[in-house]
Amino acid sequence: MAVDRAGLVADVTVARNWRDFITPPELGHALLTAADNAIRALVAGLAEHLDLDSVVIEMPTAPPAIPAMDESTLNEMADLLNRAGRDLETFQAQAESVLTATATAAGPNNKVTVSLARGRVAEVTADPRWASHVRYTEIRSEALGAFRAARRQLGDTDISTFQKPASLVRLQELVDRIAHGPRDLS
């Protein structure tokens, strides 16, 4: 099984002699295990490249002086704080819908079914009667079709593409200006 950088199944490999290792009723579970193992390998590979030693947290020796704020900045911040609460609720609802999204789809011949839930492959089933007599290339095609169809059914579930609410972006700009001195943020 091969997954892309987002952890989505990109290819399915089935050995020509797969029946020497598992029985047709075990095929669905074997495909699920292969997908899980490929995703784990991806995560492990990404974790290996993290350079946590380069992360340095510097604590200020003295609290920074807080610059004086004009009344318009205070009013804008108060308004932004009110809007930010509502915007966060909307953002949270979007994130929850992605995190709880589920999809179940079959391959082109309805012989392999893939269920995705909570960002992972939850279940894979394969018709054992069909699997007992088809070529390994047909199994590959049917399984890959099922994985792709389930993914399409979910749509865009990449939470990193969600836009941060505008009220929070502006509020962060104002906080940065207060913390780091005046900059032109108009």
PDB file of N, CA and C in Angstrom, residues 16-114:
ATOM      1  N   ARG A  16       1.110 -11.314  -6.610  1.00  0.00           N
ATOM      2  CA  ARG A  16       0.541 -12.289  -7.538  1.00  0.00           C
ATOM      3  C   ARG A  16       0.106 -13.555  -6.792  1.00  0.00           C
ATOM      4  N   ASN A  17       0.866 -13.945  -5.790  1.00  0.00           N
ATOM      5  CA  ASN A  17       0.582 -15.180  -5.053  1.00  0.00           C
ATOM      6  C   ASN A  17      -0.015 -14.889  -3.668  1.00  0.00           C
ATOM      7  N   TRP A  18      -0.844 -13.866  -3.552  1.00  0.00           N
ATOM      8  CA  TRP A  18      -1.384 -13.462  -2.259  1.00  0.00           C
ATOM      9  C   TRP A  18      -2.143 -14.576  -1.565  1.00  0.00           C
ATOM     10  N   ARG A  19      -2.748 -15.457  -2.316  1.00  0.00           N
ATOM     11  CA  ARG A  19      -3.524 -16.552  -1.720  1.00  0.00           C
ATOM     12  C   ARG A  19      -2.637 -17.565  -0.984  1.00  0.00           C
ATOM     13  N   ASP A  20      -1.317 -17.507  -1.216  1.00  0.00           N
ATOM     14  CA  ASP A  20      -0.395 -18.372  -0.474  1.00  0.00           C
ATOM     15  C   ASP A  20      -0.240 -17.895   0.973  1.00  0.00           C
ATOM     16  N   PHE A  21      -0.642 -16.663   1.246  1.00  0.00           N
ATOM     17  CA  PHE A  21      -0.422 -16.065   2.568  1.00  0.00           C
ATOM     18  C   PHE A  21      -1.708 -15.822   3.354  1.00  0.00           C
ATOM     19  N   ILE A  22      -2.788 -15.522   2.644  1.00  0.00           N
ATOM     20  CA  ILE A  22      -4.077 -15.284   3.306  1.00  0.00           C
ATOM     21  C   ILE A  22      -5.178 -15.923   2.487  1.00  0.00           C
ATOM     22  N   THR A  23      -6.316 -16.120   3.128  1.00  0.00           N
ATOM     23  CA  THR A  23      -7.467 -16.692   2.430  1.00  0.00           C
ATOM     24  C   THR A  23      -8.337 -15.558   1.890  1.00  0.00           C
ATOM     25  N   PRO A  24      -9.168 -15.826   0.904  1.00  0.00           N
ATOM     26  CA  PRO A  24     -10.049 -14.785   0.374  1.00  0.00           C
ATOM     27  C   PRO A  24     -10.898 -14.084   1.445  1.00  0.00           C
ATOM     28  N   PRO A  25     -11.428 -14.777   2.461  1.00  0.00           N
ATOM     29  CA  PRO A  25     -12.180 -14.053   3.489  1.00  0.00           C
ATOM     30  C   PRO A  25     -11.315 -13.068   4.307  1.00  0.00           C
ATOM     31  N   GLU A  26     -10.009 -13.241   4.299  1.00  0.00           N
ATOM     32  CA  GLU A  26      -9.105 -12.354   5.054  1.00  0.00           C
ATOM     33  C   GLU A  26      -8.629 -11.147   4.242  1.00  0.00           C
ATOM     34  N   LEU A  27      -9.009 -11.076   2.972  1.00  0.00           N
ATOM     35  CA  LEU A  27      -8.504 -10.028   2.092  1.00  0.00           C
ATOM     36  C   LEU A  27      -8.844  -8.622   2.587  1.00  0.00           C
ATOM     37  N   GLY A  28     -10.076  -8.389   2.976  1.00  0.00           N
ATOM     38  CA  GLY A  28     -10.464  -7.051   3.449  1.00  0.00           C
ATOM     39  C   GLY A  28      -9.624  -6.607   4.633  1.00  0.00           C
ATOM     40  N   HIS A  29      -9.463  -7.488   5.600  1.00  0.00           N
ATOM     41  CA  HIS A  29      -8.656  -7.160   6.780  1.00  0.00           C
ATOM     42  C   HIS A  29      -7.192  -6.908   6.389  1.00  0.00           C
ATOM     43  N   ALA A  30      -6.684  -7.688   5.453  1.00  0.00           N
ATOM     44  CA  ALA A  30      -5.301  -7.497   4.995  1.00  0.00           C
ATOM     45  C   ALA A  30      -5.127  -6.125   4.327  1.00  0.00           C
ATOM     46  N   LEU A  31      -6.116  -5.704   3.551  1.00  0.00           N
ATOM     47  CA  LEU A  31      -6.049  -4.382   2.919  1.00  0.00           C
ATOM     48  C   LEU A  31      -6.115  -3.282   3.975  1.00  0.00           C
ATOM     49  N   LEU A  32      -6.951  -3.440   4.977  1.00  0.00           N
ATOM     50  CA  LEU A  32      -7.042  -2.475   6.073  1.00  0.00           C
ATOM     51  C   LEU A  32      -5.707  -2.385   6.817  1.00  0.00           C
ATOM     52  N   THR A  33      -5.135  -3.525   7.131  1.00  0.00           N
ATOM     53  CA  THR A  33      -3.852  -3.558   7.837  1.00  0.00           C
ATOM     54  C   THR A  33      -2.761  -2.901   7.004  1.00  0.00           C
ATOM     55  N   ALA A  34      -2.746  -3.169   5.713  1.00  0.00           N
ATOM     56  CA  ALA A  34      -1.740  -2.561   4.835  1.00  0.00           C
ATOM     57  C   ALA A  34      -1.890  -1.039   4.801  1.00  0.00           C
ATOM     58  N   ALA A  35      -3.120  -0.550   4.747  1.00  0.00           N
ATOM     59  CA  ALA A  35      -3.345   0.901   4.757  1.00  0.00           C
ATOM     60  C   ALA A  35      -2.885   1.499   6.083  1.00  0.00           C
ATOM     61  N   ASP A  36      -3.248   0.880   7.195  1.00  0.00           N
ATOM     62  CA  ASP A  36      -2.811   1.359   8.511  1.00  0.00           C
ATOM     63  C   ASP A  36      -1.291   1.385   8.610  1.00  0.00           C
ATOM     64  N   ASN A  37      -0.636   0.317   8.154  1.00  0.00           N
ATOM     65  CA  ASN A  37       0.827   0.256   8.222  1.00  0.00           C
ATOM     66  C   ASN A  37       1.480   1.340   7.362  1.00  0.00           C
ATOM     67  N   ALA A  38       0.917   1.605   6.199  1.00  0.00           N
ATOM     68  CA  ALA A  38       1.472   2.646   5.326  1.00  0.00           C
ATOM     69  C   ALA A  38       1.326   4.026   5.961  1.00  0.00           C
ATOM     70  N   ILE A  39       0.189   4.271   6.600  1.00  0.00           N
ATOM     71  CA  ILE A  39      -0.026   5.561   7.265  1.00  0.00           C
ATOM     72  C   ILE A  39       0.911   5.695   8.464  1.00  0.00           C
ATOM     73  N   ARG A  40       1.085   4.627   9.221  1.00  0.00           N
ATOM     74  CA  ARG A  40       2.029   4.659  10.362  1.00  0.00           C
ATOM     75  C   ARG A  40       3.449   4.932   9.885  1.00  0.00           C
ATOM     76  N   ALA A  41       3.838   4.311   8.795  1.00  0.00           N
ATOM     77  CA  ALA A  41       5.186   4.527   8.246  1.00  0.00           C
ATOM     78  C   ALA A  41       5.358   5.979   7.803  1.00  0.00           C
ATOM     79  N   LEU A  42       4.317   6.550   7.214  1.00  0.00           N
ATOM     80  CA  LEU A  42       4.371   7.955   6.812  1.00  0.00           C
ATOM     81  C   LEU A  42       4.578   8.850   8.026  1.00  0.00           C
ATOM     82  N   VAL A  43       3.781   8.636   9.060  1.00  0.00           N
ATOM     83  CA  VAL A  43       3.878   9.452  10.271  1.00  0.00           C
ATOM     84  C   VAL A  43       5.253   9.287  10.920  1.00  0.00           C
ATOM     85  N   ALA A  44       5.735   8.057  10.987  1.00  0.00           N
ATOM     86  CA  ALA A  44       7.058   7.811  11.576  1.00  0.00           C
ATOM     87  C   ALA A  44       8.144   8.511  10.767  1.00  0.00           C
ATOM     88  N   GLY A  45       8.032   8.462   9.454  1.00  0.00           N
ATOM     89  CA  GLY A  45       9.009   9.140   8.592  1.00  0.00           C
ATOM     90  C   GLY A  45       8.992  10.644   8.782  1.00  0.00           C
ATOM     91  N   LEU A  46       7.804  11.205   8.918  1.00  0.00           N
ATOM     92  CA  LEU A  46       7.704  12.649   9.146  1.00  0.00           C
ATOM     93  C   LEU A  46       8.264  13.021  10.514  1.00  0.00           C
ATOM     94  N   ALA A  47       8.011  12.181  11.508  1.00  0.00           N
ATOM     95  CA  ALA A  47       8.502  12.457  12.860  1.00  0.00           C
ATOM     96  C   ALA A  47      10.023  12.402  12.918  1.00  0.00           C
ATOM     97  N   GLU A  48      10.645  11.527  12.119  1.00  0.00           N
ATOM     98  CA  GLU A  48      12.102  11.431  12.091  1.00  0.00           C
ATOM     99  C   GLU A  48      12.748  12.735  11.653  1.00  0.00           C
ATOM    100  N   HIS A  49      12.057  13.476  10.810  1.00  0.00           N
ATOM    101  CA  HIS A  49      12.635  14.697  10.253  1.00  0.00           C
ATOM    102  C   HIS A  49      12.375  15.928  11.115  1.00  0.00           C
ATOM    103  N   LEU A  50      11.672  15.762  12.218  1.00  0.00           N
ATOM    104  CA  LEU A  50      11.450  16.893  13.108  1.00  0.00           C
ATOM    105  C   LEU A  50      12.728  17.175  13.879  1.00  0.00           C
ATOM    106  N   ASP A  51      13.127  18.421  13.897  1.00  0.00           N
ATOM    107  CA  ASP A  51      14.333  18.809  14.619  1.00  0.00           C
ATOM    108  C   ASP A  51      13.915  19.544  15.885  1.00  0.00           C
ATOM    109  N   LEU A  52      13.575  18.781  16.901  1.00  0.00           N
ATOM    110  CA  LEU A  52      13.103  19.382  18.140  1.00  0.00           C
ATOM    111  C   LEU A  52      14.234  20.038  18.925  1.00  0.00           C
ATOM    112  N   ASP A  53      15.484  19.640  18.664  1.00  0.00           N
ATOM    113  CA  ASP A  53      16.618  20.239  19.367  1.00  0.00           C
ATOM    114  C   ASP A  53      16.809  21.703  18.984  1.00  0.00           C
ATOM    115  N   SER A  54      16.330  22.079  17.793  1.00  0.00           N
ATOM    116  CA  SER A  54      16.522  23.463  17.354  1.00  0.00           C
ATOM    117  C   SER A  54      15.473  24.409  17.933  1.00  0.00           C
ATOM    118  N   VAL A  55      14.482  23.854  18.622  1.00  0.00           N
ATOM    119  CA  VAL A  55      13.448  24.687  19.222  1.00  0.00           C
ATOM    120  C   VAL A  55      13.992  25.261  20.526  1.00  0.00           C
ATOM    121  N   VAL A  56      14.093  26.575  20.578  1.00  0.00           N
ATOM    122  CA  VAL A  56      14.610  27.249  21.764  1.00  0.00           C
ATOM    123  C   VAL A  56      13.550  28.218  22.242  1.00  0.00           C
ATOM    124  N   ILE A  57      13.197  28.097  23.485  1.00  0.00           N
ATOM    125  CA  ILE A  57      12.215  29.009  24.059  1.00  0.00           C
ATOM    126  C   ILE A  57      12.968  30.002  24.915  1.00  0.00           C
ATOM    127  N   GLU A  58      12.862  31.257  24.538  1.00  0.00           N
ATOM    128  CA  GLU A  58      13.546  32.301  25.292  1.00  0.00           C
ATOM    129  C   GLU A  58      12.547  33.021  26.174  1.00  0.00           C
ATOM    130  N   MET A  59      12.867  33.091  27.420  1.00  0.00           N
ATOM    131  CA  MET A  59      12.019  33.787  28.368  1.00  0.00           C
ATOM    132  C   MET A  59      12.580  35.190  28.565  1.00  0.00           C
ATOM    133  N   PRO A  60      11.739  36.194  28.508  1.00  0.00           N
ATOM    134  CA  PRO A  60      12.239  37.554  28.736  1.00  0.00           C
ATOM    135  C   PRO A  60      12.719  37.705  30.178  1.00  0.00           C
ATOM    136  N   THR A  61      13.766  38.509  30.343  1.00  0.00           N
ATOM    137  CA  THR A  61      14.296  38.724  31.689  1.00  0.00           C
ATOM    138  C   THR A  61      13.401  39.664  32.478  1.00  0.00           C
ATOM    139  N   ALA A  62      12.758  40.551  31.796  1.00  0.00           N
ATOM    140  CA  ALA A  62      11.836  41.478  32.448  1.00  0.00           C
ATOM    141  C   ALA A  62      10.601  41.601  31.568  1.00  0.00           C
ATOM    142  N   PRO A  63       9.440  41.811  32.174  1.00  0.00           N
ATOM    143  CA  PRO A  63       8.242  41.951  31.340  1.00  0.00           C
ATOM    144  C   PRO A  63       8.371  43.174  30.436  1.00  0.00           C
ATOM    145  N   PRO A  64       7.939  43.043  29.190  1.00  0.00           N
ATOM    146  CA  PRO A  64       8.036  44.188  28.289  1.00  0.00           C
ATOM    147  C   PRO A  64       7.082  45.297  28.723  1.00  0.00           C
ATOM    148  N   ALA A  65       7.496  46.488  28.440  1.00  0.00           N
ATOM    149  CA  ALA A  65       6.643  47.639  28.746  1.00  0.00           C
ATOM    150  C   ALA A  65       5.459  47.626  27.788  1.00  0.00           C
ATOM    151  N   ILE A  66       4.293  47.868  28.311  1.00  0.00           N
ATOM    152  CA  ILE A  66       3.091  47.894  27.480  1.00  0.00           C
ATOM    153  C   ILE A  66       2.882  49.329  27.015  1.00  0.00           C
ATOM    154  N   PRO A  67       2.922  49.523  25.696  1.00  0.00           N
ATOM    155  CA  PRO A  67       2.753  50.886  25.193  1.00  0.00           C
ATOM    156  C   PRO A  67       1.318  51.375  25.418  1.00  0.00           C
ATOM    157  N   ALA A  68       1.204  52.658  25.494  1.00  0.00           N
ATOM    158  CA  ALA A  68      -0.124  53.259  25.646  1.00  0.00           C
ATOM    159  C   ALA A  68      -0.931  53.010  24.371  1.00  0.00           C
ATOM    160  N   MET A  69      -2.241  52.766  24.554  1.00  0.00           N
ATOM    161  CA  MET A  69      -3.103  52.523  23.398  1.00  0.00           C
ATOM    162  C   MET A  69      -4.108  53.660  23.291  1.00  0.00           C
ATOM    163  N   ASP A  70      -4.362  54.034  22.060  1.00  0.00           N
ATOM    164  CA  ASP A  70      -5.368  55.072  21.881  1.00  0.00           C
ATOM    165  C   ASP A  70      -6.759  54.462  21.994  1.00  0.00           C
ATOM    166  N   GLU A  71      -7.744  55.308  22.156  1.00  0.00           N
ATOM    167  CA  GLU A  71      -9.107  54.841  22.386  1.00  0.00           C
ATOM    168  C   GLU A  71      -9.659  54.052  21.200  1.00  0.00           C
ATOM    169  N   SER A  72      -9.290  54.435  19.981  1.00  0.00           N
ATOM    170  CA  SER A  72      -9.808  53.714  18.812  1.00  0.00           C
ATOM    171  C   SER A  72      -9.279  52.276  18.778  1.00  0.00           C
ATOM    172  N   THR A  73      -8.035  52.067  19.191  1.00  0.00           N
ATOM    173  CA  THR A  73      -7.481  50.710  19.242  1.00  0.00           C
ATOM    174  C   THR A  73      -8.207  49.887  20.289  1.00  0.00           C
ATOM    175  N   LEU A  74      -8.461  50.481  21.453  1.00  0.00           N
ATOM    176  CA  LEU A  74      -9.191  49.766  22.502  1.00  0.00           C
ATOM    177  C   LEU A  74     -10.598  49.395  22.047  1.00  0.00           C
ATOM    178  N   ASN A  75     -11.266  50.328  21.380  1.00  0.00           N
ATOM    179  CA  ASN A  75     -12.617  50.056  20.876  1.00  0.00           C
ATOM    180  C   ASN A  75     -12.604  48.950  19.822  1.00  0.00           C
ATOM    181  N   GLU A  76     -11.607  49.003  18.931  1.00  0.00           N
ATOM    182  CA  GLU A  76     -11.514  47.982  17.889  1.00  0.00           C
ATOM    183  C   GLU A  76     -11.259  46.608  18.517  1.00  0.00           C
ATOM    184  N   MET A  77     -10.393  46.571  19.522  1.00  0.00           N
ATOM    185  CA  MET A  77     -10.101  45.289  20.179  1.00  0.00           C
ATOM    186  C   MET A  77     -11.343  44.740  20.885  1.00  0.00           C
ATOM    187  N   ALA A  78     -12.103  45.591  21.525  1.00  0.00           N
ATOM    188  CA  ALA A  78     -13.329  45.147  22.196  1.00  0.00           C
ATOM    189  C   ALA A  78     -14.309  44.579  21.174  1.00  0.00           C
ATOM    190  N   ASP A  79     -14.455  45.259  20.037  1.00  0.00           N
ATOM    191  CA  ASP A  79     -15.342  44.772  18.982  1.00  0.00           C
ATOM    192  C   ASP A  79     -14.842  43.444  18.422  1.00  0.00           C
ATOM    193  N   LEU A  80     -13.533  43.366  18.201  1.00  0.00           N
ATOM    194  CA  LEU A  80     -12.958  42.128  17.671  1.00  0.00           C
ATOM    195  C   LEU A  80     -13.142  40.958  18.639  1.00  0.00           C
ATOM    196  N   LEU A  81     -12.998  41.219  19.926  1.00  0.00           N
ATOM    197  CA  LEU A  81     -13.192  40.158  20.917  1.00  0.00           C
ATOM    198  C   LEU A  81     -14.627  39.632  20.877  1.00  0.00           C
ATOM    199  N   ASN A  82     -15.588  40.520  20.708  1.00  0.00           N
ATOM    200  CA  ASN A  82     -16.992  40.093  20.588  1.00  0.00           C
ATOM    201  C   ASN A  82     -17.200  39.232  19.347  1.00  0.00           C
ATOM    202  N   ARG A  83     -16.645  39.689  18.227  1.00  0.00           N
ATOM    203  CA  ARG A  83     -16.801  38.936  16.977  1.00  0.00           C
ATOM    204  C   ARG A  83     -16.017  37.633  17.007  1.00  0.00           C
ATOM    205  N   ALA A  84     -14.862  37.640  17.668  1.00  0.00           N
ATOM    206  CA  ALA A  84     -14.003  36.456  17.691  1.00  0.00           C
ATOM    207  C   ALA A  84     -14.712  35.273  18.334  1.00  0.00           C
ATOM    208  N   GLY A  85     -15.488  35.512  19.355  1.00  0.00           N
ATOM    209  CA  GLY A  85     -16.225  34.419  19.997  1.00  0.00           C
ATOM    210  C   GLY A  85     -17.157  33.729  19.022  1.00  0.00           C
ATOM    211  N   ARG A  86     -17.909  34.518  18.259  1.00  0.00           N
ATOM    212  CA  ARG A  86     -18.821  33.943  17.255  1.00  0.00           C
ATOM    213  C   ARG A  86     -18.029  33.256  16.142  1.00  0.00           C
ATOM    214  N   ASP A  87     -16.951  33.915  15.708  1.00  0.00           N
ATOM    215  CA  ASP A  87     -16.138  33.338  14.631  1.00  0.00           C
ATOM    216  C   ASP A  87     -15.503  32.016  15.060  1.00  0.00           C
ATOM    217  N   LEU A  88     -15.072  31.931  16.302  1.00  0.00           N
ATOM    218  CA  LEU A  88     -14.479  30.688  16.804  1.00  0.00           C
ATOM    219  C   LEU A  88     -15.502  29.559  16.834  1.00  0.00           C
ATOM    220  N   GLU A  89     -16.739  29.869  17.184  1.00  0.00           N
ATOM    221  CA  GLU A  89     -17.781  28.848  17.171  1.00  0.00           C
ATOM    222  C   GLU A  89     -17.991  28.312  15.756  1.00  0.00           C
ATOM    223  N   THR A  90     -17.993  29.196  14.768  1.00  0.00           N
ATOM    224  CA  THR A  90     -18.147  28.785  13.378  1.00  0.00           C
ATOM    225  C   THR A  90     -16.956  27.937  12.940  1.00  0.00           C
ATOM    226  N   PHE A  91     -15.745  28.391  13.276  1.00  0.00           N
ATOM    227  CA  PHE A  91     -14.531  27.662  12.923  1.00  0.00           C
ATOM    228  C   PHE A  91     -14.533  26.284  13.582  1.00  0.00           C
ATOM    229  N   GLN A  92     -14.947  26.221  14.832  1.00  0.00           N
ATOM    230  CA  GLN A  92     -14.992  24.953  15.560  1.00  0.00           C
ATOM    231  C   GLN A  92     -15.989  24.001  14.901  1.00  0.00           C
ATOM    232  N   ALA A  93     -17.126  24.514  14.481  1.00  0.00           N
ATOM    233  CA  ALA A  93     -18.128  23.673  13.820  1.00  0.00           C
ATOM    234  C   ALA A  93     -17.571  23.110  12.512  1.00  0.00           C
ATOM    235  N   GLN A  94     -16.843  23.938  11.755  1.00  0.00           N
ATOM    236  CA  GLN A  94     -16.219  23.461  10.515  1.00  0.00           C
ATOM    237  C   GLN A  94     -15.205  22.360  10.817  1.00  0.00           C
ATOM    238  N   ALA A  95     -14.366  22.585  11.804  1.00  0.00           N
ATOM    239  CA  ALA A  95     -13.340  21.606  12.157  1.00  0.00           C
ATOM    240  C   ALA A  95     -13.978  20.302  12.621  1.00  0.00           C
ATOM    241  N   GLU A  96     -15.012  20.391  13.432  1.00  0.00           N
ATOM    242  CA  GLU A  96     -15.682  19.178  13.918  1.00  0.00           C
ATOM    243  C   GLU A  96     -16.318  18.406  12.771  1.00  0.00           C
ATOM    244  N   SER A  97     -16.863  19.121  11.788  1.00  0.00           N
ATOM    245  CA  SER A  97     -17.474  18.416  10.661  1.00  0.00           C
ATOM    246  C   SER A  97     -16.419  17.650   9.869  1.00  0.00           C
ATOM    247  N   VAL A  98     -15.213  18.186   9.784  1.00  0.00           N
ATOM    248  CA  VAL A  98     -14.133  17.479   9.097  1.00  0.00           C
ATOM    249  C   VAL A  98     -13.680  16.285   9.921  1.00  0.00           C
ATOM    250  N   LEU A  99     -13.514  16.504  11.215  1.00  0.00           N
ATOM    251  CA  LEU A  99     -12.992  15.448  12.076  1.00  0.00           C
ATOM    252  C   LEU A  99     -13.979  14.304  12.281  1.00  0.00           C
ATOM    253  N   THR A 100     -15.254  14.557  12.092  1.00  0.00           N
ATOM    254  CA  THR A 100     -16.255  13.503  12.279  1.00  0.00           C
ATOM    255  C   THR A 100     -16.817  12.990  10.956  1.00  0.00           C
ATOM    256  N   ALA A 101     -16.281  13.470   9.842  1.00  0.00           N
ATOM    257  CA  ALA A 101     -16.780  13.066   8.528  1.00  0.00           C
ATOM    258  C   ALA A 101     -16.542  11.567   8.305  1.00  0.00           C
ATOM    259  N   THR A 102     -17.510  10.929   7.698  1.00  0.00           N
ATOM    260  CA  THR A 102     -17.396   9.512   7.359  1.00  0.00           C
ATOM    261  C   THR A 102     -17.806   9.306   5.907  1.00  0.00           C
ATOM    262  N   ALA A 103     -17.274   8.264   5.333  1.00  0.00           N
ATOM    263  CA  ALA A 103     -17.637   7.916   3.957  1.00  0.00           C
ATOM    264  C   ALA A 103     -17.453   6.421   3.777  1.00  0.00           C
ATOM    265  N   THR A 104     -18.333   5.834   2.998  1.00  0.00           N
ATOM    266  CA  THR A 104     -18.210   4.423   2.631  1.00  0.00           C
ATOM    267  C   THR A 104     -18.476   4.344   1.134  1.00  0.00           C
ATOM    268  N   ALA A 105     -17.542   3.719   0.425  1.00  0.00           N
ATOM    269  CA  ALA A 105     -17.690   3.606  -1.026  1.00  0.00           C
ATOM    270  C   ALA A 105     -17.128   2.274  -1.490  1.00  0.00           C
ATOM    271  N   ALA A 106     -17.626   1.860  -2.628  1.00  0.00           N
ATOM    272  CA  ALA A 106     -17.196   0.591  -3.212  1.00  0.00           C
ATOM    273  C   ALA A 106     -16.360   0.854  -4.455  1.00  0.00           C
ATOM    274  N   GLY A 107     -15.621  -0.162  -4.842  1.00  0.00           N
ATOM    275  CA  GLY A 107     -14.858  -0.100  -6.081  1.00  0.00           C
ATOM    276  C   GLY A 107     -15.796  -0.168  -7.274  1.00  0.00           C
ATOM    277  N   PRO A 108     -15.256  -0.090  -8.472  1.00  0.00           N
ATOM    278  CA  PRO A 108     -16.083  -0.044  -9.687  1.00  0.00           C
ATOM    279  C   PRO A 108     -17.037  -1.231  -9.854  1.00  0.00           C
ATOM    280  N   ASN A 109     -16.672  -2.389  -9.308  1.00  0.00           N
ATOM    281  CA  ASN A 109     -17.526  -3.570  -9.452  1.00  0.00           C
ATOM    282  C   ASN A 109     -18.242  -3.945  -8.157  1.00  0.00           C
ATOM    283  N   ASN A 110     -18.198  -3.050  -7.174  1.00  0.00           N
ATOM    284  CA  ASN A 110     -18.853  -3.266  -5.879  1.00  0.00           C
ATOM    285  C   ASN A 110     -18.374  -4.520  -5.153  1.00  0.00           C
ATOM    286  N   LYS A 111     -17.115  -4.872  -5.318  1.00  0.00           N
ATOM    287  CA  LYS A 111     -16.580  -6.076  -4.676  1.00  0.00           C
ATOM    288  C   LYS A 111     -15.681  -5.747  -3.479  1.00  0.00           C
ATOM    289  N   VAL A 112     -15.152  -4.540  -3.435  1.00  0.00           N
ATOM    290  CA  VAL A 112     -14.357  -4.073  -2.303  1.00  0.00           C
ATOM    291  C   VAL A 112     -15.000  -2.785  -1.814  1.00  0.00           C
ATOM    292  N   THR A 113     -15.190  -2.687  -0.503  1.00  0.00           N
ATOM    293  CA  THR A 113     -15.791  -1.501   0.107  1.00  0.00           C
ATOM    294  C   THR A 113     -14.831  -0.938   1.141  1.00  0.00           C
ATOM    295  N   VAL A 114     -14.694   0.394   1.132  1.00  0.00           N
ATOM    296  CA  VAL A 114     -13.805   1.090   2.063  1.00  0.00           C
ATOM    297  C   VAL A 114     -14.636   2.082   2.863  1.00  0.00           C
TER     298      VAL A 114
END
